[in-house]
Amino acid sequence: MEGSVQPGGVGQGSPVLSPTSTGQTSAFERFRTTLIYDAITRLPLVLWFAICAWGMGHRLYADFMAADTVDAKLVLDLLARATGMAFVLIVILALSLRRPAVARSAGILPRLVAFAGTFSLTPLALLAPVSQSLFVSAVSLILVCVGYIFACYTLLHLGRSLSMMAEARKLVISGPYAFVRHPLYTAEAIASLGLLLQYLTLPAVALWVFHIALQLTRIQYEETILSKTFPDYKNYAKRVPRLLPGVY
């Protein structure tokens, strides 16, 4: 879920609208800049994540109550799932309170990539988990915990500038964004790698690689709209790595 979700922009530029053939802004494009449009587009996401949060919380409580003994593996498992649920709850809050977009990518392809990137790992739930050693299971759960904790921190810092699509709201370059341009995608990649270790089969690996490819494509669309909206973004991109400090 950058997502999902990345720095957007507001207050540093005027809304970017698509002109009609007559040079006038269409009624639909004007409608897209309103709070009503933003509320309509985020409502399905808020409802979906709310359903996910309820299901995660219900299963977490049920599994905890059904456990015969409490050991290190159970604690790590519950912690990993709890951090995942916390991430989803913060996404709901950020989506509910987010600023209206001041610029959006044109065309349907950036939206399709964002949608596919957000949900491309969902089919993992259809695969059967693979029995792993205690060490691999521990590494998996630790990666999930670290990824979601970092994602929660990033979301809290990003606040009302959360975007699911390639949109600009407010340029955020402080906090975790001072070290990488897309910390939320970094956090999600760490968590998804931990999840992959639980389904370590060829189909699962192929699905994970496809997910990462979608997220990298998504980043390209987001950086394009941010560069067009905020004059300072190109200088920011020159001095701050994209995903991994000193690597990429």
mmCIF file of C-alpha atoms in Angstrom:
data_model
loop_
_atom_site.group_PDB
_atom_site.id
_atom_site.type_symbol
_atom_site.label_atom_id
_atom_site.label_comp_id
_atom_site.label_asym_id
_atom_site.label_seq_id
_atom_site.Cartn_x
_atom_site.Cartn_y
_atom_site.Cartn_z
ATOM 1 C CA MET A 1 0.000 0.000 0.000
ATOM 2 C CA GLU A 2 2.493 3.205 -0.740
ATOM 3 C CA GLY A 3 0.382 0.754 -1.235
ATOM 4 C CA SER A 4 0.355 1.557 -1.113
ATOM 5 C CA VAL A 5 0.895 5.717 -0.404
ATOM 6 C CA GLN A 6 3.429 8.484 -0.715
ATOM 7 C CA PRO A 7 4.079 12.187 -0.164
ATOM 8 C CA GLY A 8 1.490 14.254 -1.925
ATOM 9 C CA GLY A 9 1.139 17.977 -2.097
ATOM 10 C CA VAL A 10 -0.939 20.980 -1.130
ATOM 11 C CA GLY A 11 -0.195 24.617 -0.547
ATOM 12 C CA GLN A 12 2.658 24.710 -3.067
ATOM 13 C CA GLY A 13 0.767 24.910 -6.314
ATOM 14 C CA SER A 14 -2.645 25.290 -7.844
ATOM 15 C CA PRO A 15 -4.859 22.384 -8.898
ATOM 16 C CA VAL A 16 -3.756 20.778 -12.150
ATOM 17 C CA LEU A 17 -6.797 20.375 -14.376
ATOM 18 C CA SER A 18 -7.181 18.833 -17.800
ATOM 19 C CA PRO A 19 -8.283 21.433 -20.366
ATOM 20 C CA THR A 20 -10.981 20.619 -22.856
ATOM 21 C CA SER A 21 -10.609 21.147 -26.562
ATOM 22 C CA THR A 22 -12.040 24.651 -26.149
ATOM 23 C CA GLY A 23 -9.444 25.566 -23.555
ATOM 24 C CA GLN A 24 -11.999 25.557 -20.761
ATOM 25 C CA THR A 25 -11.955 23.236 -17.779
ATOM 26 C CA SER A 26 -14.669 20.581 -17.972
ATOM 27 C CA ALA A 27 -17.333 20.320 -15.304
ATOM 28 C CA PHE A 28 -16.054 16.886 -14.328
ATOM 29 C CA GLU A 29 -12.495 18.136 -13.902
ATOM 30 C CA ARG A 30 -13.740 20.940 -11.685
ATOM 31 C CA PHE A 31 -15.767 18.394 -9.697
ATOM 32 C CA ARG A 32 -12.616 16.303 -9.195
ATOM 33 C CA THR A 33 -11.072 19.166 -7.198
ATOM 34 C CA THR A 34 -13.913 19.266 -4.661
ATOM 35 C CA LEU A 35 -14.097 17.717 -1.204
ATOM 36 C CA ILE A 36 -17.180 15.765 -2.304
ATOM 37 C CA TYR A 37 -15.258 13.977 -5.059
ATOM 38 C CA ASP A 38 -12.424 13.157 -2.679
ATOM 39 C CA ALA A 39 -14.886 11.817 -0.115
ATOM 40 C CA ILE A 40 -16.582 9.629 -2.739
ATOM 41 C CA THR A 41 -13.298 8.159 -3.986
ATOM 42 C CA ARG A 42 -11.926 7.388 -0.531
ATOM 43 C CA LEU A 43 -15.137 5.867 0.907
ATOM 44 C CA PRO A 44 -14.716 2.431 -0.756
ATOM 45 C CA LEU A 45 -11.116 2.280 0.491
ATOM 46 C CA VAL A 46 -12.115 3.243 4.026
ATOM 47 C CA LEU A 47 -14.865 0.603 4.048
ATOM 48 C CA TRP A 48 -12.542 -2.072 2.663
ATOM 49 C CA PHE A 49 -9.804 -1.399 5.194
ATOM 50 C CA ALA A 50 -12.381 -1.224 7.993
ATOM 51 C CA ILE A 51 -13.613 -4.699 7.049
ATOM 52 C CA CYS A 52 -10.008 -5.931 6.965
ATOM 53 C CA ALA A 53 -9.280 -4.420 10.385
ATOM 54 C CA TRP A 54 -12.367 -6.031 11.899
ATOM 55 C CA GLY A 55 -11.441 -9.431 10.461
ATOM 56 C CA MET A 56 -7.841 -9.141 11.627
ATOM 57 C CA GLY A 57 -8.903 -8.137 15.130
ATOM 58 C CA HIS A 58 -11.470 -10.933 15.351
ATOM 59 C CA ARG A 59 -8.963 -13.616 14.284
ATOM 60 C CA LEU A 60 -6.262 -12.188 16.538
ATOM 61 C CA TYR A 61 -8.522 -12.386 19.592
ATOM 62 C CA ALA A 62 -9.828 -15.839 18.679
ATOM 63 C CA ASP A 63 -6.347 -17.296 18.178
ATOM 64 C CA PHE A 64 -5.076 -15.756 21.410
ATOM 65 C CA MET A 65 -7.976 -17.195 23.406
ATOM 66 C CA ALA A 66 -7.560 -20.612 21.762
ATOM 67 C CA ALA A 67 -3.809 -20.881 22.462
ATOM 68 C CA ASP A 68 -2.912 -23.617 24.942
ATOM 69 C CA THR A 69 0.489 -22.194 25.806
ATOM 70 C CA VAL A 70 2.196 -18.853 25.326
ATOM 71 C CA ASP A 71 5.664 -19.207 23.817
ATOM 72 C CA ALA A 72 8.044 -16.954 21.891
ATOM 73 C CA LYS A 73 6.649 -17.991 18.498
ATOM 74 C CA LEU A 74 3.074 -17.224 19.543
ATOM 75 C CA VAL A 75 4.101 -13.840 20.939
ATOM 76 C CA LEU A 76 5.921 -12.947 17.715
ATOM 77 C CA ASP A 77 2.982 -14.125 15.619
ATOM 78 C CA LEU A 78 0.466 -12.083 17.608
ATOM 79 C CA LEU A 79 2.768 -9.055 17.575
ATOM 80 C CA ALA A 80 3.203 -9.277 13.800
ATOM 81 C CA ARG A 81 -0.549 -9.457 13.296
ATOM 82 C CA ALA A 82 -1.199 -6.678 15.806
ATOM 83 C CA THR A 83 1.228 -4.329 14.037
ATOM 84 C CA GLY A 84 -0.441 -5.191 10.742
ATOM 85 C CA MET A 85 -3.833 -4.315 12.196
ATOM 86 C CA ALA A 86 -2.425 -1.062 13.628
ATOM 87 C CA PHE A 87 -1.149 -0.181 10.162
ATOM 88 C CA VAL A 88 -4.590 -0.740 8.645
ATOM 89 C CA LEU A 89 -6.261 1.386 11.356
ATOM 90 C CA ILE A 90 -3.839 4.250 10.734
ATOM 91 C CA VAL A 91 -4.539 3.987 6.987
ATOM 92 C CA ILE A 92 -8.259 4.344 7.736
ATOM 93 C CA LEU A 93 -7.605 7.439 9.868
ATOM 94 C CA ALA A 94 -5.269 9.006 7.293
ATOM 95 C CA LEU A 95 -7.697 8.367 4.430
ATOM 96 C CA SER A 96 -10.608 9.801 6.417
ATOM 97 C CA LEU A 97 -8.738 13.024 7.220
ATOM 98 C CA ARG A 98 -6.576 13.484 4.129
ATOM 99 C CA ARG A 99 -6.308 16.754 2.232
ATOM 100 C CA PRO A 100 -7.853 17.059 -1.228
ATOM 101 C CA ALA A 101 -5.404 16.413 -4.065
ATOM 102 C CA VAL A 102 -4.071 19.437 -5.934
ATOM 103 C CA ALA A 103 -2.756 17.380 -8.869
ATOM 104 C CA ARG A 104 -3.359 13.931 -10.331
ATOM 105 C CA SER A 105 -1.744 11.770 -12.972
ATOM 106 C CA ALA A 106 -3.652 11.750 -16.233
ATOM 107 C CA GLY A 107 -4.953 8.572 -17.826
ATOM 108 C CA ILE A 108 -6.210 5.269 -16.525
ATOM 109 C CA LEU A 109 -2.883 3.358 -16.437
ATOM 110 C CA PRO A 110 -1.465 5.053 -13.286
ATOM 111 C CA ARG A 111 -4.722 4.256 -11.475
ATOM 112 C CA LEU A 112 -4.692 0.626 -12.609
ATOM 113 C CA VAL A 113 -1.082 0.221 -11.474
ATOM 114 C CA ALA A 114 -1.854 1.788 -8.080
ATOM 115 C CA PHE A 115 -4.894 -0.438 -7.596
ATOM 116 C CA ALA A 116 -3.024 -3.572 -8.670
ATOM 117 C CA GLY A 117 -0.027 -2.690 -6.505
ATOM 118 C CA THR A 118 -2.234 -2.215 -3.455
ATOM 119 C CA PHE A 119 -3.946 -5.596 -3.756
ATOM 120 C CA SER A 120 -1.450 -7.716 -5.724
ATOM 121 C CA LEU A 121 -0.333 -9.703 -2.666
ATOM 122 C CA THR A 122 -3.881 -10.586 -1.642
ATOM 123 C CA PRO A 123 -3.788 -13.910 -3.578
ATOM 124 C CA LEU A 124 -1.113 -15.126 -1.127
ATOM 125 C CA ALA A 125 -3.997 -15.866 1.226
ATOM 126 C CA LEU A 126 -5.171 -18.510 -1.264
ATOM 127 C CA LEU A 127 -1.890 -20.418 -0.972
ATOM 128 C CA ALA A 128 -1.103 -22.880 1.798
ATOM 129 C CA PRO A 129 1.615 -21.763 4.248
ATOM 130 C CA VAL A 130 4.808 -23.816 4.100
ATOM 131 C CA SER A 131 6.134 -25.450 7.253
ATOM 132 C CA GLN A 132 9.379 -23.699 8.154
ATOM 133 C CA SER A 133 12.078 -24.116 10.757
ATOM 134 C CA LEU A 134 11.814 -22.140 13.976
ATOM 135 C CA PHE A 135 14.604 -19.830 12.770
ATOM 136 C CA VAL A 136 12.938 -19.031 9.432
ATOM 137 C CA SER A 137 9.578 -18.536 11.146
ATOM 138 C CA ALA A 138 11.179 -16.136 13.630
ATOM 139 C CA VAL A 139 12.908 -14.168 10.833
ATOM 140 C CA SER A 140 9.615 -14.005 8.951
ATOM 141 C CA LEU A 141 7.673 -12.631 11.906
ATOM 142 C CA ILE A 142 10.439 -10.173 12.843
ATOM 143 C CA LEU A 143 10.496 -8.791 9.290
ATOM 144 C CA VAL A 144 6.717 -8.396 9.350
ATOM 145 C CA CYS A 145 6.880 -6.610 12.714
ATOM 146 C CA VAL A 146 9.716 -4.293 11.667
ATOM 147 C CA GLY A 147 8.051 -3.510 8.344
ATOM 148 C CA TYR A 148 4.678 -2.664 9.844
ATOM 149 C CA ILE A 149 6.146 -0.677 12.742
ATOM 150 C CA PHE A 150 8.158 1.422 10.275
ATOM 151 C CA ALA A 151 5.054 1.751 8.078
ATOM 152 C CA CYS A 152 2.992 2.972 11.045
ATOM 153 C CA TYR A 153 5.652 5.542 11.911
ATOM 154 C CA THR A 154 5.783 6.733 8.293
ATOM 155 C CA LEU A 155 2.003 6.996 8.052
ATOM 156 C CA LEU A 156 1.792 8.991 11.268
ATOM 157 C CA HIS A 157 4.427 11.384 9.920
ATOM 158 C CA LEU A 158 2.759 11.598 6.503
ATOM 159 C CA GLY A 159 -0.581 12.315 8.138
ATOM 160 C CA ARG A 160 -3.190 13.933 5.912
ATOM 161 C CA SER A 161 -1.000 13.752 2.802
ATOM 162 C CA LEU A 162 -1.630 10.033 2.203
ATOM 163 C CA SER A 163 -2.346 9.098 -1.413
ATOM 164 C CA MET A 164 -3.334 5.720 -2.783
ATOM 165 C CA MET A 165 -3.217 6.877 -6.403
ATOM 166 C CA ALA A 166 -0.522 8.974 -8.104
ATOM 167 C CA GLU A 167 -1.677 12.295 -6.660
ATOM 168 C CA ALA A 168 -0.081 15.365 -5.100
ATOM 169 C CA ARG A 169 -1.228 16.765 -1.775
ATOM 170 C CA LYS A 170 1.648 18.135 0.302
ATOM 171 C CA LEU A 171 5.353 17.649 -0.273
ATOM 172 C CA VAL A 172 6.745 15.826 2.762
ATOM 173 C CA ILE A 173 10.549 15.670 2.983
ATOM 174 C CA SER A 174 11.149 15.432 6.738
ATOM 175 C CA GLY A 175 11.152 12.513 9.177
ATOM 176 C CA PRO A 176 11.607 9.191 7.347
ATOM 177 C CA TYR A 177 11.332 11.086 4.030
ATOM 178 C CA ALA A 178 14.673 12.744 4.807
ATOM 179 C CA PHE A 179 16.381 9.348 4.375
ATOM 180 C CA VAL A 180 14.415 7.778 1.498
ATOM 181 C CA ARG A 181 11.868 9.251 -0.876
ATOM 182 C CA HIS A 182 9.384 6.405 -0.465
ATOM 183 C CA PRO A 183 9.744 5.044 3.082
ATOM 184 C CA LEU A 184 6.256 3.569 3.084
ATOM 185 C CA TYR A 185 7.105 1.355 0.123
ATOM 186 C CA THR A 186 10.362 0.379 1.831
ATOM 187 C CA ALA A 187 8.427 -0.599 4.959
ATOM 188 C CA GLU A 188 5.855 -2.561 2.975
ATOM 189 C CA ALA A 189 8.585 -4.382 1.049
ATOM 190 C CA ILE A 190 10.179 -5.477 4.337
ATOM 191 C CA ALA A 191 6.838 -6.703 5.694
ATOM 192 C CA SER A 192 5.937 -8.439 2.430
ATOM 193 C CA LEU A 193 9.319 -10.216 2.385
ATOM 194 C CA GLY A 194 8.579 -11.530 5.861
ATOM 195 C CA LEU A 195 5.175 -12.688 4.653
ATOM 196 C CA LEU A 196 6.732 -14.364 1.621
ATOM 197 C CA LEU A 197 8.873 -16.555 3.890
ATOM 198 C CA GLN A 198 5.663 -18.103 5.180
ATOM 199 C CA TYR A 199 4.615 -19.092 1.623
ATOM 200 C CA LEU A 200 8.005 -19.905 0.124
ATOM 201 C CA THR A 201 6.926 -21.633 -3.088
ATOM 202 C CA LEU A 202 7.501 -20.772 -6.748
ATOM 203 C CA PRO A 203 3.993 -19.274 -7.220
ATOM 204 C CA ALA A 204 4.437 -17.169 -4.070
ATOM 205 C CA VAL A 205 7.845 -15.886 -5.201
ATOM 206 C CA ALA A 206 6.479 -15.054 -8.655
ATOM 207 C CA LEU A 207 3.586 -13.174 -7.071
ATOM 208 C CA TRP A 208 5.955 -11.228 -4.798
ATOM 209 C CA VAL A 209 8.222 -10.282 -7.727
ATOM 210 C CA PHE A 210 5.166 -9.127 -9.681
ATOM 211 C CA HIS A 211 4.056 -7.060 -6.672
ATOM 212 C CA ILE A 212 7.471 -5.380 -6.370
ATOM 213 C CA ALA A 213 7.490 -4.629 -10.111
ATOM 214 C CA LEU A 214 4.085 -2.973 -9.797
ATOM 215 C CA GLN A 215 5.248 -0.895 -6.836
ATOM 216 C CA LEU A 216 8.350 0.282 -8.703
ATOM 217 C CA THR A 217 6.168 1.295 -11.648
ATOM 218 C CA ARG A 218 3.810 3.029 -9.229
ATOM 219 C CA ILE A 219 6.729 5.013 -7.824
ATOM 220 C CA GLN A 220 7.601 6.258 -11.308
ATOM 221 C CA TYR A 221 4.084 7.636 -11.810
ATOM 222 C CA GLU A 222 4.103 9.264 -8.381
ATOM 223 C CA GLU A 223 7.476 10.904 -8.901
ATOM 224 C CA THR A 224 6.349 12.257 -12.259
ATOM 225 C CA ILE A 225 3.330 14.058 -10.781
ATOM 226 C CA LEU A 226 5.317 15.279 -7.769
ATOM 227 C CA SER A 227 8.043 16.690 -10.029
ATOM 228 C CA LYS A 228 5.452 18.519 -12.134
ATOM 229 C CA THR A 229 3.665 19.912 -9.073
ATOM 230 C CA PHE A 230 6.550 20.903 -6.807
ATOM 231 C CA PRO A 231 9.611 22.708 -8.229
ATOM 232 C CA ASP A 232 11.732 21.588 -5.255
ATOM 233 C CA TYR A 233 11.073 17.882 -5.763
ATOM 234 C CA LYS A 234 13.816 17.340 -8.363
ATOM 235 C CA ASN A 235 16.472 18.740 -6.027
ATOM 236 C CA TYR A 236 15.075 16.613 -3.219
ATOM 237 C CA ALA A 237 15.229 13.522 -5.455
ATOM 238 C CA LYS A 238 18.879 14.211 -6.323
ATOM 239 C CA ARG A 239 20.037 14.165 -2.714
ATOM 240 C CA VAL A 240 17.711 11.501 -1.206
ATOM 241 C CA PRO A 241 17.685 7.860 -2.407
ATOM 242 C CA ARG A 242 14.461 6.296 -3.604
ATOM 243 C CA LEU A 243 14.084 3.239 -1.355
ATOM 244 C CA LEU A 244 17.353 2.145 0.284
ATOM 245 C CA PRO A 245 19.989 4.576 1.618
ATOM 246 C CA GLY A 246 23.260 4.153 -0.261
ATOM 247 C CA VAL A 247 21.777 1.512 -2.577
ATOM 248 C CA TYR A 248 18.780 2.747 -4.597
#
